[in-house]
CSV table of C-alpha atoms and ligand atoms in Angstrom, one decimal:
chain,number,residue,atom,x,y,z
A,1,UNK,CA,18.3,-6.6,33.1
A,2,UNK,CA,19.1,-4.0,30.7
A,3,UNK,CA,16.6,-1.3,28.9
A,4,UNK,CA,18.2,-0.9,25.8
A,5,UNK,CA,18.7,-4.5,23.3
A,6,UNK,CA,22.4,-5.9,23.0
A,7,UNK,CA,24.0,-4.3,19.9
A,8,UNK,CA,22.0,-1.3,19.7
A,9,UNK,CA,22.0,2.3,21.1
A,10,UNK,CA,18.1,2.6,20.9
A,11,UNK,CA,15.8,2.9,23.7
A,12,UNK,CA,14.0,-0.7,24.4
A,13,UNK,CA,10.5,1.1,24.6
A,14,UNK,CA,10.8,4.6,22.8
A,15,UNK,CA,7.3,5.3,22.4
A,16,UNK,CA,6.6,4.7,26.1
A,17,UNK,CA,10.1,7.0,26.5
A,18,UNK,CA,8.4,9.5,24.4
A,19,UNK,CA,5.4,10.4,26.3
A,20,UNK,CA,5.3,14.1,27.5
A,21,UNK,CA,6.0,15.8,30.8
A,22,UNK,CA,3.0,17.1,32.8
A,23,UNK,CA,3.8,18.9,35.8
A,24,UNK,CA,1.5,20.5,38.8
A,25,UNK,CA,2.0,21.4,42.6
A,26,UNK,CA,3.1,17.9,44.0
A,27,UNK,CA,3.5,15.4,41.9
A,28,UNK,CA,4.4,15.0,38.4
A,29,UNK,CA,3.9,12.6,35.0
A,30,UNK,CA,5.9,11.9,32.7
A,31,UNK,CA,7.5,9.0,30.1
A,32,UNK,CA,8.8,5.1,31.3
A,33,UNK,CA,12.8,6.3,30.6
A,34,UNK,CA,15.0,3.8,30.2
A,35,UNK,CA,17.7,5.3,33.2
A,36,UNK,CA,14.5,4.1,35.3
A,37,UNK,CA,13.2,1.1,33.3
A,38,UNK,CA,14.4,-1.7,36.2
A,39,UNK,CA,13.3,0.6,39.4
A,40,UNK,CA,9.8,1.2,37.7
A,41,UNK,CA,9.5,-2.5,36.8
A,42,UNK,CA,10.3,-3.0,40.4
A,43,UNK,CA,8.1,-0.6,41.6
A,44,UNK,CA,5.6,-1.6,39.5
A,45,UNK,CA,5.0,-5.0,40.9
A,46,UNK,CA,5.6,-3.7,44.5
A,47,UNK,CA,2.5,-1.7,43.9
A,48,UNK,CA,0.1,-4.3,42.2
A,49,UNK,CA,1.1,-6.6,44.8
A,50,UNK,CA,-0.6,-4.4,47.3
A,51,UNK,CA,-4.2,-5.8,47.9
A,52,UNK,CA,-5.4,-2.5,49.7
A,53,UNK,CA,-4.6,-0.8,46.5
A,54,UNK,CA,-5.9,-3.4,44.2
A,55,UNK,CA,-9.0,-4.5,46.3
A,56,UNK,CA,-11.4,-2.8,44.0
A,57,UNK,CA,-9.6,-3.8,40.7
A,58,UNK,CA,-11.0,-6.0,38.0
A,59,UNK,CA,-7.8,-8.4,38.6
A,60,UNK,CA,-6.8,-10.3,41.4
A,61,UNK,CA,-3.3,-8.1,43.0
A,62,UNK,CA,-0.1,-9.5,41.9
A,63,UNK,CA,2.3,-12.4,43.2
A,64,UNK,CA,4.9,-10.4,44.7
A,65,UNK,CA,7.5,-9.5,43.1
A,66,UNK,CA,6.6,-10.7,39.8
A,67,UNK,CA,9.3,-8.6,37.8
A,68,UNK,CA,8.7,-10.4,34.3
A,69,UNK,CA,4.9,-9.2,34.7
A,70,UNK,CA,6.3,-5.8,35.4
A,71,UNK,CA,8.5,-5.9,32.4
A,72,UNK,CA,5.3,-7.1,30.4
A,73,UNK,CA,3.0,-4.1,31.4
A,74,UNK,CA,5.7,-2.0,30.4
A,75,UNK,CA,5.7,-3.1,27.2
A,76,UNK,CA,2.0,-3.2,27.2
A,77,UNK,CA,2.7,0.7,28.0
A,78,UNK,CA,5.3,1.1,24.8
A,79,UNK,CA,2.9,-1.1,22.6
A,80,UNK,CA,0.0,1.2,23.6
A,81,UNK,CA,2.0,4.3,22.9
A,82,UNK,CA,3.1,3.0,19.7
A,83,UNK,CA,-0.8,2.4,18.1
A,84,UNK,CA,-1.9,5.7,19.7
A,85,UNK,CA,-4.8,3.7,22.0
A,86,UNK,CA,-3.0,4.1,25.4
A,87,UNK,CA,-1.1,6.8,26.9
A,88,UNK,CA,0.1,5.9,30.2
A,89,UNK,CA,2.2,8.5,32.5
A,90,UNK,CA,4.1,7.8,35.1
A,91,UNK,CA,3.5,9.5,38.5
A,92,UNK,CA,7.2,10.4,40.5
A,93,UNK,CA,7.2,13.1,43.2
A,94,UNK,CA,9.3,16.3,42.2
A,95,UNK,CA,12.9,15.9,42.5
A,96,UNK,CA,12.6,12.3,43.0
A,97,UNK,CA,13.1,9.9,40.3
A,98,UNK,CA,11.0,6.9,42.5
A,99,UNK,CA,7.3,6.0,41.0
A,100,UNK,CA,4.5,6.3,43.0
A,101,UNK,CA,2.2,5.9,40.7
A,102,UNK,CA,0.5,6.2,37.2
A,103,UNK,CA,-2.6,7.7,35.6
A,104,UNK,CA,-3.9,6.4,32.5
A,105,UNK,CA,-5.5,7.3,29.4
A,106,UNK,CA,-6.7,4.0,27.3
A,107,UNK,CA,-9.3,2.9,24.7
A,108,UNK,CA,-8.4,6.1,23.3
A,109,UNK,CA,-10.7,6.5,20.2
A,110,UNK,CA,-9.7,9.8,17.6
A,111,UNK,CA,-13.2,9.4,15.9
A,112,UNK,CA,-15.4,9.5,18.6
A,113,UNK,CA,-12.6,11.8,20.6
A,114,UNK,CA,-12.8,9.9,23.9
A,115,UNK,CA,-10.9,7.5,26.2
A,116,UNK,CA,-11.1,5.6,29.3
A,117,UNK,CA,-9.4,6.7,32.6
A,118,UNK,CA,-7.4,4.7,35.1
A,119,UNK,CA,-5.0,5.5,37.9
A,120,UNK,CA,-3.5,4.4,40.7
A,121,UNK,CA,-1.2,6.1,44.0
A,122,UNK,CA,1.1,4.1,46.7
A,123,UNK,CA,-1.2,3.6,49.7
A,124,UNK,CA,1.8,5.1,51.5
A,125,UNK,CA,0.7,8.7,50.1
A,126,UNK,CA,-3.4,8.0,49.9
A,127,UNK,CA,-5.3,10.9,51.4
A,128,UNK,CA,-2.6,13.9,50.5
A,129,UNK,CA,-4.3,15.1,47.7
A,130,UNK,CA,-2.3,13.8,44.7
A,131,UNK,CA,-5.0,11.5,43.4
A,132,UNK,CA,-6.9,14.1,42.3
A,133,UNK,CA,-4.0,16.4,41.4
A,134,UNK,CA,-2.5,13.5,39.0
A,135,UNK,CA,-5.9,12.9,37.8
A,136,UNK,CA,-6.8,16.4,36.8
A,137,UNK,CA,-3.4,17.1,35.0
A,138,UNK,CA,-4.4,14.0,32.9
A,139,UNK,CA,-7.4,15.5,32.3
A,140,UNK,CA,-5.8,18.6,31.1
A,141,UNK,CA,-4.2,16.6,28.8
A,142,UNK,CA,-6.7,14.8,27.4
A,143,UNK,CA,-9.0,18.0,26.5
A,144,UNK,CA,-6.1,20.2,25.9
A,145,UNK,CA,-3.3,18.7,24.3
A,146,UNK,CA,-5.5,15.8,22.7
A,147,UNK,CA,-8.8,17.5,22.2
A,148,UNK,CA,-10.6,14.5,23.4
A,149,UNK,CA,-14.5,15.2,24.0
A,150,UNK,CA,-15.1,12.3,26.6
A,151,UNK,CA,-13.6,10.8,29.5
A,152,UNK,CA,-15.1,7.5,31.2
A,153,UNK,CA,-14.1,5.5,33.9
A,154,UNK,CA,-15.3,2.7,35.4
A,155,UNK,CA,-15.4,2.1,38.9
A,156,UNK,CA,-16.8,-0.1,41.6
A,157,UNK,CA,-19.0,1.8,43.9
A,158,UNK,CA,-17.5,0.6,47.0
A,159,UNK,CA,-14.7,2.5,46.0
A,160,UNK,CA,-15.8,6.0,47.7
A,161,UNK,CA,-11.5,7.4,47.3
A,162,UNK,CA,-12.0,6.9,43.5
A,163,UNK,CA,-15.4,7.9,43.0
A,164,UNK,CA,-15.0,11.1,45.1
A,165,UNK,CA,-11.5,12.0,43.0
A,166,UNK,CA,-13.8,11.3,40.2
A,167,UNK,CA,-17.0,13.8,41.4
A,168,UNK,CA,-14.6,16.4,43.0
A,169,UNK,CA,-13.2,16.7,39.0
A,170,UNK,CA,-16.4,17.3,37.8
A,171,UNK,CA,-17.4,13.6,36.6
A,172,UNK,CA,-21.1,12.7,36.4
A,173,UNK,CA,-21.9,9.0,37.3
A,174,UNK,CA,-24.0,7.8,34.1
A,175,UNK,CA,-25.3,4.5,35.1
A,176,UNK,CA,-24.4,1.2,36.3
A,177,UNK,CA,-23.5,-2.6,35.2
A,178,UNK,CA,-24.2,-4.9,38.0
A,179,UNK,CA,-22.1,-7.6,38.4
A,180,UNK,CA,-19.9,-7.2,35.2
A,181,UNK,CA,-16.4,-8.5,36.6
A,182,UNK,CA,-15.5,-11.4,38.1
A,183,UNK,CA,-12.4,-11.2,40.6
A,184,UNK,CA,-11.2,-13.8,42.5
A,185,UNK,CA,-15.0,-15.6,42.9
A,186,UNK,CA,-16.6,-12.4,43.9
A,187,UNK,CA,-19.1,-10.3,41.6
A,188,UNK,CA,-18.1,-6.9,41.1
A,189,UNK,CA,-20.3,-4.0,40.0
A,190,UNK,CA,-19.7,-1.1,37.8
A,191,UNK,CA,-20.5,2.4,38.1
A,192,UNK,CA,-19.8,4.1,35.2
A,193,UNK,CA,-18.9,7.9,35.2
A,194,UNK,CA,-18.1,10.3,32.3
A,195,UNK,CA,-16.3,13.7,31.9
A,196,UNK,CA,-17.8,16.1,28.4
A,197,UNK,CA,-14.8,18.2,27.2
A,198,UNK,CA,-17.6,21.3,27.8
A,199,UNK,CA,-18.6,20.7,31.8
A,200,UNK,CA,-15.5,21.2,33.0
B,301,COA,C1,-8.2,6.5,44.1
B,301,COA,C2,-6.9,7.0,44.6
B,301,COA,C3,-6.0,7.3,43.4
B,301,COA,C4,-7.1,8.3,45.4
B,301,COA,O1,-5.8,8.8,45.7
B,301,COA,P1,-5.6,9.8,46.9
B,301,COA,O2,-4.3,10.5,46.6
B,301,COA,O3,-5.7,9.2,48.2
B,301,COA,O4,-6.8,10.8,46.7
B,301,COA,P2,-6.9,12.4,47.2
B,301,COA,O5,-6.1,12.5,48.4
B,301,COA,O6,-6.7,13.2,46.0
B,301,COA,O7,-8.4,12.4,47.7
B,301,COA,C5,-9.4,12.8,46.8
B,301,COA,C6,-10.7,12.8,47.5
B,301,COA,O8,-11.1,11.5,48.0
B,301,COA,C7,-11.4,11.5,49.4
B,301,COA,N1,-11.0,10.2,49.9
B,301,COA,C8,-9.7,9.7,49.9
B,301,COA,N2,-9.8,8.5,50.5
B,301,COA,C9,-11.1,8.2,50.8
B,301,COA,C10,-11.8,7.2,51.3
B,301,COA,N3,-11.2,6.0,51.7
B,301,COA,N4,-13.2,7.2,51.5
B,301,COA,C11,-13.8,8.4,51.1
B,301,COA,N5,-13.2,9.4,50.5
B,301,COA,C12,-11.9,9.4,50.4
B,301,COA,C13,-10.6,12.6,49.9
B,301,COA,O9,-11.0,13.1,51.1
B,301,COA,C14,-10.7,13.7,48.8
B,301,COA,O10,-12.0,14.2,48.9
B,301,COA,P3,-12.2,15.8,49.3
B,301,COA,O11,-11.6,16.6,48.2
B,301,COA,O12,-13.7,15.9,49.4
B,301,COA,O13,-11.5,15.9,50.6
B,301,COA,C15,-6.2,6.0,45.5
B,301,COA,O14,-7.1,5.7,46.5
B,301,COA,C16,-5.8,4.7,44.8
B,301,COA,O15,-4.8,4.6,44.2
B,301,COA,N6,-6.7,3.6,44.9
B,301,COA,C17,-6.3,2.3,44.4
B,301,COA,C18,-6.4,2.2,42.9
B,301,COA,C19,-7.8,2.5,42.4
B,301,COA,O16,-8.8,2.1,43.0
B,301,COA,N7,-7.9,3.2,41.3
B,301,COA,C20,-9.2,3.6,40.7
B,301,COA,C21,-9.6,2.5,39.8
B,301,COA,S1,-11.1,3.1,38.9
């Protein structure tokens, strides 16, 4: 599988490429390069094939080692980048070029100034730290370098990892859906939190 199309020298998914660098004690984000384009896509499925770190998720975790799904999300990823509604990073550990993760901004909306927040971490490095670390340099972005004035996320409420990464980053939790997602035949609620550019 190659990253870059037959007869041409540019990048298959430059906008993805072109995200910026974010960098704190730990972990880093970044941009879906091509020199990493079939290790991500492999690591990519690895991850959502791992029910612990999908039980909670509004979809059902991945066949195993479904690399064309992988290749889809990342173009998902470039397509986002492209229309300006999603910017997702890619989480490596310093000096490694291995993913381990991703944080994402999404339903990003310039005329309300606010987006959605998602992420995920390899259950191999839960409980270190970097979940929040990850999350607050995404944060930092969003209010910083995007000037963004709300960040939401929606969570299930069983999920006490995410919801404490969430509260320890200032989040309030603003309400809840009940039963608003359907996974694999069981009802999932929503608790809905929100960040204001101001309370952090
Ligand atoms: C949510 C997630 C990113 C947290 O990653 P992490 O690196 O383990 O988180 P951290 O180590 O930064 O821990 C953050 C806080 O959560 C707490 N925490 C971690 N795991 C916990 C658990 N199972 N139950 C309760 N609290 C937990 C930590 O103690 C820490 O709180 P503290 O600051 O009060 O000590 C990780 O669990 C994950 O990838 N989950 C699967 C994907 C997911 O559910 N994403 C969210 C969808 S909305």
């Amino acid at each position: 599988m190659t990253s870059v199309e037959p007869g041409s020298a540019e990048p298959r998914r430059p906008h993805a490429a072109a995200l910026p660098v974010l960098e704190a004690d730990a972990i880093h984000l970044g941009p879906w390069l091509a020199e990493t384009a079939d290790e991500d896509a492999e690591a990519l499925a690895r991850l959502h094939a791992d029910a612990t770190a999908m039980c909670y998720w509004s979809t059902e975790p991945w066949v195993p080692g479904d690399r064309a799904r992988a290749e889809a999300y990342l173009d998902a990823i470039d397509d986002g980048a492209k229309e300006g509604d999603l910017r997702q990073f890619a989480a490596r550990l310093p000096g490694s070029s291995a993913l381990v993760g991703w944080v994402t901004l999404y339903r990003i909306d310039l005329t309300h100034r606010r987006a959605e927040i998602g992420y995920l971490i390899d259950t191999a490095l839960w409980g270190r730290g970097l979940g929040r670390r990850m999350v607050g340099l995404a944060l930092d972005h969003a209010f910083e370098a995007m000037a963004l004035h709300t960040i939401e996320a929606d969570v299930d409420p069983r999920n006490a990892a995410s919801c404490r990464v969430l509260e320890s980053l200032g989040f309030q939790r603003e309400g809840l859906l009940r039963q608003r997602w359907r996974t694999g035949g069981e009802l999932q609620d929503s608790a809905i939190y929100g960040l204001i550019a101001d309370e952090r």
